[in-house]
Coordinates of C-alpha atoms and ligand atoms in Angstrom, one line a residue:
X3 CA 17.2 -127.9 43.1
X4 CA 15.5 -131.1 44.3
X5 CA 16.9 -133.1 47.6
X6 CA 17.2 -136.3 46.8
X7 CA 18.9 -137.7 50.1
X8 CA 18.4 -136.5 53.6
X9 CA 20.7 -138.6 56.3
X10 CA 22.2 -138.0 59.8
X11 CA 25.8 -138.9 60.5
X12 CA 26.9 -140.1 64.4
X13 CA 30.2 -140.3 65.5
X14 CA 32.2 -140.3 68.5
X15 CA 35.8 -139.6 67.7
X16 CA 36.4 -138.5 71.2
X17 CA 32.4 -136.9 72.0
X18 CA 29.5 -137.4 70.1
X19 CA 28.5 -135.2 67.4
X20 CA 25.1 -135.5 64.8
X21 CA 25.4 -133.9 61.6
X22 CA 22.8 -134.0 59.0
X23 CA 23.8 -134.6 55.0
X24 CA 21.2 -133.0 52.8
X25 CA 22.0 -134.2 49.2
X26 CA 20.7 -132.3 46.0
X27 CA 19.6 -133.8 42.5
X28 CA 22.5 -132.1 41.1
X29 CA 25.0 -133.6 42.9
X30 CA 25.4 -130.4 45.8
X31 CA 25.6 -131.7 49.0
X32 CA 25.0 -129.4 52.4
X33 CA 25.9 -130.3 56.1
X34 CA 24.3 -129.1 59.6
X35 CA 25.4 -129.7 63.3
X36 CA 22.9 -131.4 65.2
X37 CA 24.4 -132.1 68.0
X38 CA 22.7 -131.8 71.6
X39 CA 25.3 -132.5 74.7
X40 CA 23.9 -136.1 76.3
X41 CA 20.5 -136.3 74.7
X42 CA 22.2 -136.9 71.7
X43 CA 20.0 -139.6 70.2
X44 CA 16.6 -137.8 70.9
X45 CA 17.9 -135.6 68.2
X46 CA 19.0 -138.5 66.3
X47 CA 15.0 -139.9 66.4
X48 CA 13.7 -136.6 65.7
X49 CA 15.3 -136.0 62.6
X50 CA 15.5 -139.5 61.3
X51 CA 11.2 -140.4 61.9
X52 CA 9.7 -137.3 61.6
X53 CA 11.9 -134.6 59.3
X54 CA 14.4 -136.0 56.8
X55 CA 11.5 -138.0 55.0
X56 CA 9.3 -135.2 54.4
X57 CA 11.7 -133.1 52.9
X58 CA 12.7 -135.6 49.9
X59 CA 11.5 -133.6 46.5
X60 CA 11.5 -130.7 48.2
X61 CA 13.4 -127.7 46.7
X62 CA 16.8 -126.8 48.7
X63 CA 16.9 -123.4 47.5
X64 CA 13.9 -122.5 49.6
X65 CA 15.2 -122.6 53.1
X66 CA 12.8 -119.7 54.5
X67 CA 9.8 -122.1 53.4
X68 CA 11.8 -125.4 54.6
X69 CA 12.5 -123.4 58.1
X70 CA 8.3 -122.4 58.6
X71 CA 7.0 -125.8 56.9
X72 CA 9.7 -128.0 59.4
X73 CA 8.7 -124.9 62.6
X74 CA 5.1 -124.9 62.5
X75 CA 4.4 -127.7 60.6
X76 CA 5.1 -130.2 63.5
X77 CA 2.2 -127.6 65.7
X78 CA 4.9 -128.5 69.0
X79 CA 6.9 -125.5 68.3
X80 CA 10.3 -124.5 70.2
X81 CA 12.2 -126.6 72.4
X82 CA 16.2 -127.8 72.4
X83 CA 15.8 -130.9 70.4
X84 CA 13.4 -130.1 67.9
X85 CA 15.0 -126.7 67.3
X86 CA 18.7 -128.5 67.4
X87 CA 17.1 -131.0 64.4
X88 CA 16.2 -127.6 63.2
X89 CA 19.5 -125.9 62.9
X90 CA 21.1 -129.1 61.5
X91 CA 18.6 -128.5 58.2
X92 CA 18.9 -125.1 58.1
X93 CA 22.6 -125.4 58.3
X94 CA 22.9 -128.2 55.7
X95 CA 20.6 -125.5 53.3
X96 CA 22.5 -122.5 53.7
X97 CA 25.6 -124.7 53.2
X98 CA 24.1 -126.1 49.5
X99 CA 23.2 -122.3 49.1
X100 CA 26.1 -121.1 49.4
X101 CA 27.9 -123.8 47.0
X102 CA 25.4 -123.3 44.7
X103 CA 27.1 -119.4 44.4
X104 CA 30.1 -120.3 44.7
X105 CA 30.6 -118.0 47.4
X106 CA 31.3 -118.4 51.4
X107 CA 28.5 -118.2 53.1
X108 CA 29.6 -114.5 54.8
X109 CA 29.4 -113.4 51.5
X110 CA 25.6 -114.6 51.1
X111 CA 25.1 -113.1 54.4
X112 CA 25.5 -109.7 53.7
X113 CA 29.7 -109.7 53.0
X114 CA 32.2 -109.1 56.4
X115 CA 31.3 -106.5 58.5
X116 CA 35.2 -107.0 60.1
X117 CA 38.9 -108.4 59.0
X118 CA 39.0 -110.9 61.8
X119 CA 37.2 -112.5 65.3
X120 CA 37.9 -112.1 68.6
X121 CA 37.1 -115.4 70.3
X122 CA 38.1 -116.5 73.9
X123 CA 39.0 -119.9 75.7
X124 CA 38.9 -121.1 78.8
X125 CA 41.3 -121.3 81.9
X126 CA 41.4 -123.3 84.5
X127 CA 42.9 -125.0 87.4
X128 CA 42.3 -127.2 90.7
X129 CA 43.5 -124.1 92.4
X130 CA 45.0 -121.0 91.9
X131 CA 48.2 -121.4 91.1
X132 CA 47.1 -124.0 88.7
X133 CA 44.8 -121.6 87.4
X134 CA 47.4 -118.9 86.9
X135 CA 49.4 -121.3 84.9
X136 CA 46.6 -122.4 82.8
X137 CA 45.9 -118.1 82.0
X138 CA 49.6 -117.8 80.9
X139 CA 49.3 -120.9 78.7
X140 CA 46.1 -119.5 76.6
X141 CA 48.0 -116.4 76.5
X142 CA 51.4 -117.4 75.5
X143 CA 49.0 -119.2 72.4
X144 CA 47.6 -115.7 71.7
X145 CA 44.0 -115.2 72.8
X146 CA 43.2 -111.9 74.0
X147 CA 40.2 -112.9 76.0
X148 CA 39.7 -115.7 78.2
X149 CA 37.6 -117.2 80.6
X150 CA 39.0 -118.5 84.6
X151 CA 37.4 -120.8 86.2
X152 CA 39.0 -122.3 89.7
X153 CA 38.5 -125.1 91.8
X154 CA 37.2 -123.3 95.1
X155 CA 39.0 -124.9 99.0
X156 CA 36.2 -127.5 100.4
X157 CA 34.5 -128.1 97.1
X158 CA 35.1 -131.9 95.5
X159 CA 34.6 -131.0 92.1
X160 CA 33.6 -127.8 90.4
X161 CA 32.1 -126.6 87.2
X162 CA 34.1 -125.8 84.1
X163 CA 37.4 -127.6 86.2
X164 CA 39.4 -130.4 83.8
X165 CA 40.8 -133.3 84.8
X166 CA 44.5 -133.1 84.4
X167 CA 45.7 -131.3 81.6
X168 CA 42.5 -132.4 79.3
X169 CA 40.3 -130.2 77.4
X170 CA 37.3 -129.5 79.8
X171 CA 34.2 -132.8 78.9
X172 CA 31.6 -132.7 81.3
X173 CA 29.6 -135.6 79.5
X174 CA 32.2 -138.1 81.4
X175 CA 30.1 -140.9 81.7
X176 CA 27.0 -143.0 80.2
X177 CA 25.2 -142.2 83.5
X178 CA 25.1 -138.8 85.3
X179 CA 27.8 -138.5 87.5
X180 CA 27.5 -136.3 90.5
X181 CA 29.6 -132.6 91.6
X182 CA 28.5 -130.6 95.1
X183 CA 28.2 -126.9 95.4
X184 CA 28.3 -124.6 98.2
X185 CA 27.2 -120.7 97.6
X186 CA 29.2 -119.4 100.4
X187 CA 32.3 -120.8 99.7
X188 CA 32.1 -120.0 96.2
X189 CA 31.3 -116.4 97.1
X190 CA 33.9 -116.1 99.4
X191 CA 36.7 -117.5 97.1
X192 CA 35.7 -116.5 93.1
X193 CA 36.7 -112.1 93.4
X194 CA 40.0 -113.5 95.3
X195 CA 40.7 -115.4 92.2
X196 CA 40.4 -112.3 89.5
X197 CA 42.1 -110.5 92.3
X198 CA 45.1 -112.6 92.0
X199 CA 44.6 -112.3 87.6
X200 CA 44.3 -109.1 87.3
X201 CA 47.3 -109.0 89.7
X202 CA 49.3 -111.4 87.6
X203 CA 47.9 -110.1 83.9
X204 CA 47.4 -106.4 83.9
X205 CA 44.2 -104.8 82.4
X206 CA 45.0 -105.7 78.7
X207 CA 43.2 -109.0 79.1
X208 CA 39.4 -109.4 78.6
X209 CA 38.5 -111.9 81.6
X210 CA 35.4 -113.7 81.4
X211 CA 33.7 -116.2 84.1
X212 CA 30.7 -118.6 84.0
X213 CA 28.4 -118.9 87.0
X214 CA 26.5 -122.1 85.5
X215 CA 23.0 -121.0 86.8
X216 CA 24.1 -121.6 90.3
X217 CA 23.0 -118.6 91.7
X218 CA 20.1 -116.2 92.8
X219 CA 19.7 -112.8 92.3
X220 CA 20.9 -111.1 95.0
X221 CA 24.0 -113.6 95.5
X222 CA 24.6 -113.2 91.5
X223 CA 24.4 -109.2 92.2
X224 CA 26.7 -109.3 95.4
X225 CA 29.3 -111.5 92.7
X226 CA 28.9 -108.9 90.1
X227 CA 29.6 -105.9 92.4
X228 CA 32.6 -107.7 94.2
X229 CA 33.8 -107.9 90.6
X230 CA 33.7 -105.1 89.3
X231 CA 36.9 -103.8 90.4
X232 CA 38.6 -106.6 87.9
X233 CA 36.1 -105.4 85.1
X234 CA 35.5 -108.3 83.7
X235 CA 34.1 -109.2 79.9
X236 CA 31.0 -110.8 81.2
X237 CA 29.7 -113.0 84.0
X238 CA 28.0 -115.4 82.3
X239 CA 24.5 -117.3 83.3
X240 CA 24.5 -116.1 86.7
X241 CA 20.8 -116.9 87.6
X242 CA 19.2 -119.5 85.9
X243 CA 16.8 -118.0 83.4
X244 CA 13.5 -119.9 82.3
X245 CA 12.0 -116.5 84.5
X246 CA 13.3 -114.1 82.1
X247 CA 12.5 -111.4 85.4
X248 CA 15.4 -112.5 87.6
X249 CA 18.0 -110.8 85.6
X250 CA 16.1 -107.3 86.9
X251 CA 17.6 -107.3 90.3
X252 CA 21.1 -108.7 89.5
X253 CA 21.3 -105.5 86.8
X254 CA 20.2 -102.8 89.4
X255 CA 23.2 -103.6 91.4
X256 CA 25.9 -104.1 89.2
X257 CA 28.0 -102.1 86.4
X258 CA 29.8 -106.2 85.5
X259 CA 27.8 -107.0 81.8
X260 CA 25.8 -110.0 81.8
X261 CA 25.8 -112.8 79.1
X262 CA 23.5 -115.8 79.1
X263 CA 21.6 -117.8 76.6
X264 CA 23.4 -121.0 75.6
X265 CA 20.4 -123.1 76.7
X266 CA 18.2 -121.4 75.4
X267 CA 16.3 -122.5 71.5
X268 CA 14.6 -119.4 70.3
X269 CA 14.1 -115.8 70.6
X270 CA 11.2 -115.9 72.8
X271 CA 13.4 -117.4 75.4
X272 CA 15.1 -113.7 75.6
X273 CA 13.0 -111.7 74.5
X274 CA 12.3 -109.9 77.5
X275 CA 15.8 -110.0 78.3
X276 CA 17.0 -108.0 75.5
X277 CA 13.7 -105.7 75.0
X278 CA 14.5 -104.3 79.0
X279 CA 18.6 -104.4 78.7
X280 CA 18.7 -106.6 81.1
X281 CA 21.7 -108.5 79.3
X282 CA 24.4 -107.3 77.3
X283 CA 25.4 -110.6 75.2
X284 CA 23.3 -113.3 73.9
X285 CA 24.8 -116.6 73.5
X286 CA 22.1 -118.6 72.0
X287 CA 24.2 -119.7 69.2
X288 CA 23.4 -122.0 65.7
X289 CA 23.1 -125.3 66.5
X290 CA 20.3 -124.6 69.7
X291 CA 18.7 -122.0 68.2
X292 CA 17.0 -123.1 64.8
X293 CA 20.4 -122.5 62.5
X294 CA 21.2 -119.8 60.8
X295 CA 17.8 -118.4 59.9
X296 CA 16.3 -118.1 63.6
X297 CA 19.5 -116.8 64.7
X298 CA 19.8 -114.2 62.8
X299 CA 16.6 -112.6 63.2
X300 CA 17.5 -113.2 66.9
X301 CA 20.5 -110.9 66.5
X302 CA 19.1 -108.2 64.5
X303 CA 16.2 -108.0 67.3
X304 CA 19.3 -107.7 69.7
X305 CA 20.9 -104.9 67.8
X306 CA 18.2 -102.8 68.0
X307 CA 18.8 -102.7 72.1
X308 CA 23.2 -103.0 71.8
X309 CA 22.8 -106.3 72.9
X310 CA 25.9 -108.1 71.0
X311 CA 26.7 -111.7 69.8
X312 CA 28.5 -114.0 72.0
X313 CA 27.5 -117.5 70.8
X314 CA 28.5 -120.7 73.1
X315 CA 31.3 -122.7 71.7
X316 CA 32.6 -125.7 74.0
X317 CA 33.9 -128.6 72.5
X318 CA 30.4 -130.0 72.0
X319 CA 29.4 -128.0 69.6
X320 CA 31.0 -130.1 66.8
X321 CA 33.5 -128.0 63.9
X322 CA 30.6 -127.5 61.6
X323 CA 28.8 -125.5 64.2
X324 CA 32.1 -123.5 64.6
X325 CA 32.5 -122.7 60.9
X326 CA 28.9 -121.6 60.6
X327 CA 28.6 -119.7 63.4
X328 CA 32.4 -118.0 62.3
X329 CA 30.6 -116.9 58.6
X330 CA 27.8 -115.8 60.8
X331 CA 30.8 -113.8 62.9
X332 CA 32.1 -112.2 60.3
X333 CA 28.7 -110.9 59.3
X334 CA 26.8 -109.8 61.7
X335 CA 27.0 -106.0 62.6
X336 CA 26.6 -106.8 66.3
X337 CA 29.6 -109.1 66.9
X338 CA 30.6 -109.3 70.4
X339 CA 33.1 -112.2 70.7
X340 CA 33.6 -116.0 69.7
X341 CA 33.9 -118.6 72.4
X342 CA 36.1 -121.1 71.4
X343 CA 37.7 -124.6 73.0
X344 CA 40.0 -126.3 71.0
X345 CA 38.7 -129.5 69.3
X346 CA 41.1 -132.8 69.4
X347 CA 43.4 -134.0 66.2
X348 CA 41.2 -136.4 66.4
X349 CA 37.7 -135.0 66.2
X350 CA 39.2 -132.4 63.3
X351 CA 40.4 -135.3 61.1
X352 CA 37.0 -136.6 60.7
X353 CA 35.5 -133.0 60.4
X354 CA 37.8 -130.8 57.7
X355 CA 37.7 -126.8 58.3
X356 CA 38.9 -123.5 56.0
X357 CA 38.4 -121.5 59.2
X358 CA 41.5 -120.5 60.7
X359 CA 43.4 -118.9 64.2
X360 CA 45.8 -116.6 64.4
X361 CA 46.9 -115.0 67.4
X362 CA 43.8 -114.7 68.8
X363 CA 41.1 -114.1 66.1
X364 CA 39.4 -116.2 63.6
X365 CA 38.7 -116.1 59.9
X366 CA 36.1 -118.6 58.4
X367 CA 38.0 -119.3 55.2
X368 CA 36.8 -118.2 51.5
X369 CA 35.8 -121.5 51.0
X370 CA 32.4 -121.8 48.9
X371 CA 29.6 -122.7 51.9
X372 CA 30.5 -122.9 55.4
X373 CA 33.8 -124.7 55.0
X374 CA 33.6 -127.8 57.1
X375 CA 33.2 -131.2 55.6
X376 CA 32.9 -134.6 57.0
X377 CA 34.9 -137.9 56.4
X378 CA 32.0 -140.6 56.3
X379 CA 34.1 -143.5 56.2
X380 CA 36.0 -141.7 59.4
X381 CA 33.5 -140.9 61.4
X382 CA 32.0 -144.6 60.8
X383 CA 35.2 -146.2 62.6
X384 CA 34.2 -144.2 66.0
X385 CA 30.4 -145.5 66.9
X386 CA 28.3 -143.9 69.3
X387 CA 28.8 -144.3 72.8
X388 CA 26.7 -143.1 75.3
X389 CA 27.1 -140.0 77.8
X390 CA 26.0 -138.0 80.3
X391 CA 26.3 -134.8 81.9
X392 CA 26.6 -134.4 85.5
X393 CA 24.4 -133.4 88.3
X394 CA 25.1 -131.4 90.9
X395 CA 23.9 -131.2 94.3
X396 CA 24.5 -129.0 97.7
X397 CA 26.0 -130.3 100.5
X398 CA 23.0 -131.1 102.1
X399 CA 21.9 -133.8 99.6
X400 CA 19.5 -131.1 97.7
X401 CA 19.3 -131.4 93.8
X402 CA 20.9 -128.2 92.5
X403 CA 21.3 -126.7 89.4
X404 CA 24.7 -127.8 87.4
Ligands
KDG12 O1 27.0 -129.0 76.9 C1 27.1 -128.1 78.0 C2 28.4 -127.3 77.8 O2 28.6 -126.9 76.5 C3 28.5 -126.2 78.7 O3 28.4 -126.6 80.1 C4 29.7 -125.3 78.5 O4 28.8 -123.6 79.9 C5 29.5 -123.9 78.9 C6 30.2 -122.9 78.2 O5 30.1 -121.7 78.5 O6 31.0 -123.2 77.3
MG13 MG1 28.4 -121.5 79.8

């Protein structure tokens, strides 16, 4: 099954999103998310000079060969853009695969290994009542798991904290825009905060929080303990983690599992993460991490040490990520839990999904491939438009991490 067509698709209705369109001699066509949040175009170039043209001729059916000749064939191997252009092939394959069968792509995958998903969403608020409110809300629309964040007294801005009552969009303008941090009052405020949950929810509720990389061991360890009394889901990215070691010290103190891996392209960026159980989830999820093909040898290494799926999924990972990764869901044995921010009306009309929610959980659809489509003549009526992600420094001026 020759490809006969290889393009990339960018559209803003909203955010930016890349998606690749692999078209096959037989009509078959595939699509991949390619989308990287603010180096958007890098991805774009990469794809567009140095992969789509080599793989005209070549036959679709052979992703495993496609995946090795696109991996090691460029000699620079790993890294988030080239493994993003990566996954937005791989995707756009297994896609055309799965057509070509006729089946959805779970089924390809090995068939369902459960009836339905447990994703979460995310909460949050300027301050705590705010907060509160915004925890009822994503209950009241039936998730059973859900991430707080909080705007913390003396801090401008803060991670993971909307404006208004928008969906959460960090990339806010076409240059980086700045936030401040400060440790202490962070520390002092964050356990108050799933004090005042817990208080409000009972235990049914899996609560989840995001640290953002913003601390270091021992202050991620002292967080972790001073939670553990609201026994959270996970505390995600609490150190950052390019020194795979620092996670050593933050699990000798605390019983709070740790989940981390959303910036992260490959699995030698956790291996030594998962190998000492230093983690419980992964979230390295499709579109960062080489597609479908990477990721899932990424996962079954994980099973081997109960380490389970939790793969990223903020609004910038555009609805064909979503469905893939929900097929992938399905699937693999060692599901751990979807995360999941509602895209706009506007961003679903250009991109069409079978996956579906329902009071709480996902299905991916029985639609033949992975289910999400895209309207070309759509997504041509919102043109790029440049943005960035902020920066973040401490109070004293420093460069910090965001
Ligand atoms: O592009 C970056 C966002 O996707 C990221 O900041 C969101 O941390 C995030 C999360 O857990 O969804
Ligand atoms: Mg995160």
């Amino acid at each position: 099954m020759k490809i006969i067509d290889a393009k990339v698709i960018v559209t803003c209705p909203g955010r930016n999103f890349v998606t690749v369109k692999i078209i096959t001699e037989d009509g078959l066509y595939g699509i991949g998310d390619a989308t990287l949040n603010g180096r958007e175009k890098s991805v774009v170039s990469y794809l567009e000079d140095h992969i789509l043209p080599a793989l005209i001729g070549r036959d679709a059916q052979r992703i495993e060969d496609i995946w090795h000749f696109i991996y090691r064939g460029a000699y620079w191997r790993r890294g988030p853009v080239g493994m993003t252009a990566l996954a937005g092939v791989d995707v756009a394959l297994w896609d055309i695969k799965a057509k070509a069968a006729n089946m959805p792509l779970y089924q390809l995958l090995g068939g369902r290994s459960r009836d339905k998903i447990m994703a979460y969403t995310h909460a949050n608020g300027k301050d705590l009542d705010s907060t509160l409110e915004a925890v009822a809300k994503a209950k009241e629309q039936g998730y059973k798991a859900i991430r707080v964040q909080c705007g913390i007294p003396g801090i401008a801005k803060t991670y993971g904290v909307a404006k208004g009552d928008a969906n959460y969009e960090p990339a806010d303008s076409a240059l980086p825009s700045e936030e401040s941090w400060s440790t202490h009052k962070y520390l002092n405020y964050i356990p108050e905060v799933f004090a005042e949950v817990r208080r409000a929810f009972g235990d049914d509720l899996h609560l989840l929080h995001d640290v953002h990389h913003r601390l270091t061991p021992i202050e991620a360890a002292r967080l972790g303990k001073e939670l553990e009394p609201y026994r959270l889901f996970w505390m995600e990215d609490c150190v950052p983690a390019e020194n795979q070691e620092l996670f050593k010290l933050v699990r000798q103190h605390t019983t709070t599992p740790l989940a981390v891996g959303e910036v992260f392209n490959s699995i030698h960026d956790c291996r030594e993460l998962i190998q000492n159980q230093l983690i419980d989830y992964i979230r390295t999820t499709i579109v960062h991490g080489g597609g479908i093909t990477h990721v899932r040898r990424l996962a079954d290494f994980a099973s081997l040490y109960s380490v389970r799926t939790g793969f990223h999924g903020a609004t910038d990972l555009s609805p064909v990520c979503m469905g893939a990764a929900l097929h992938f869901d399905y699937w693999v044995p060692n599901f751990g839990i979807q995360e999941h921010m509602a895209h706009s009306e506007q961003m679903e009309s250009v991109f069409t999904r079978a996956y579906e929610f329902d009071d709480g959980y996902f299905t991916p659809g029985e639609a033949p491939g992975h289910g999400v489509d895209i309207d070309e003549k759509l997504a041509a009526q919102y043109p790029y438009k440049p943005a960035s992600l902020p920066v973040n420094r401490l109070e004293d001026g420093t460069l910090w991490h965001w």
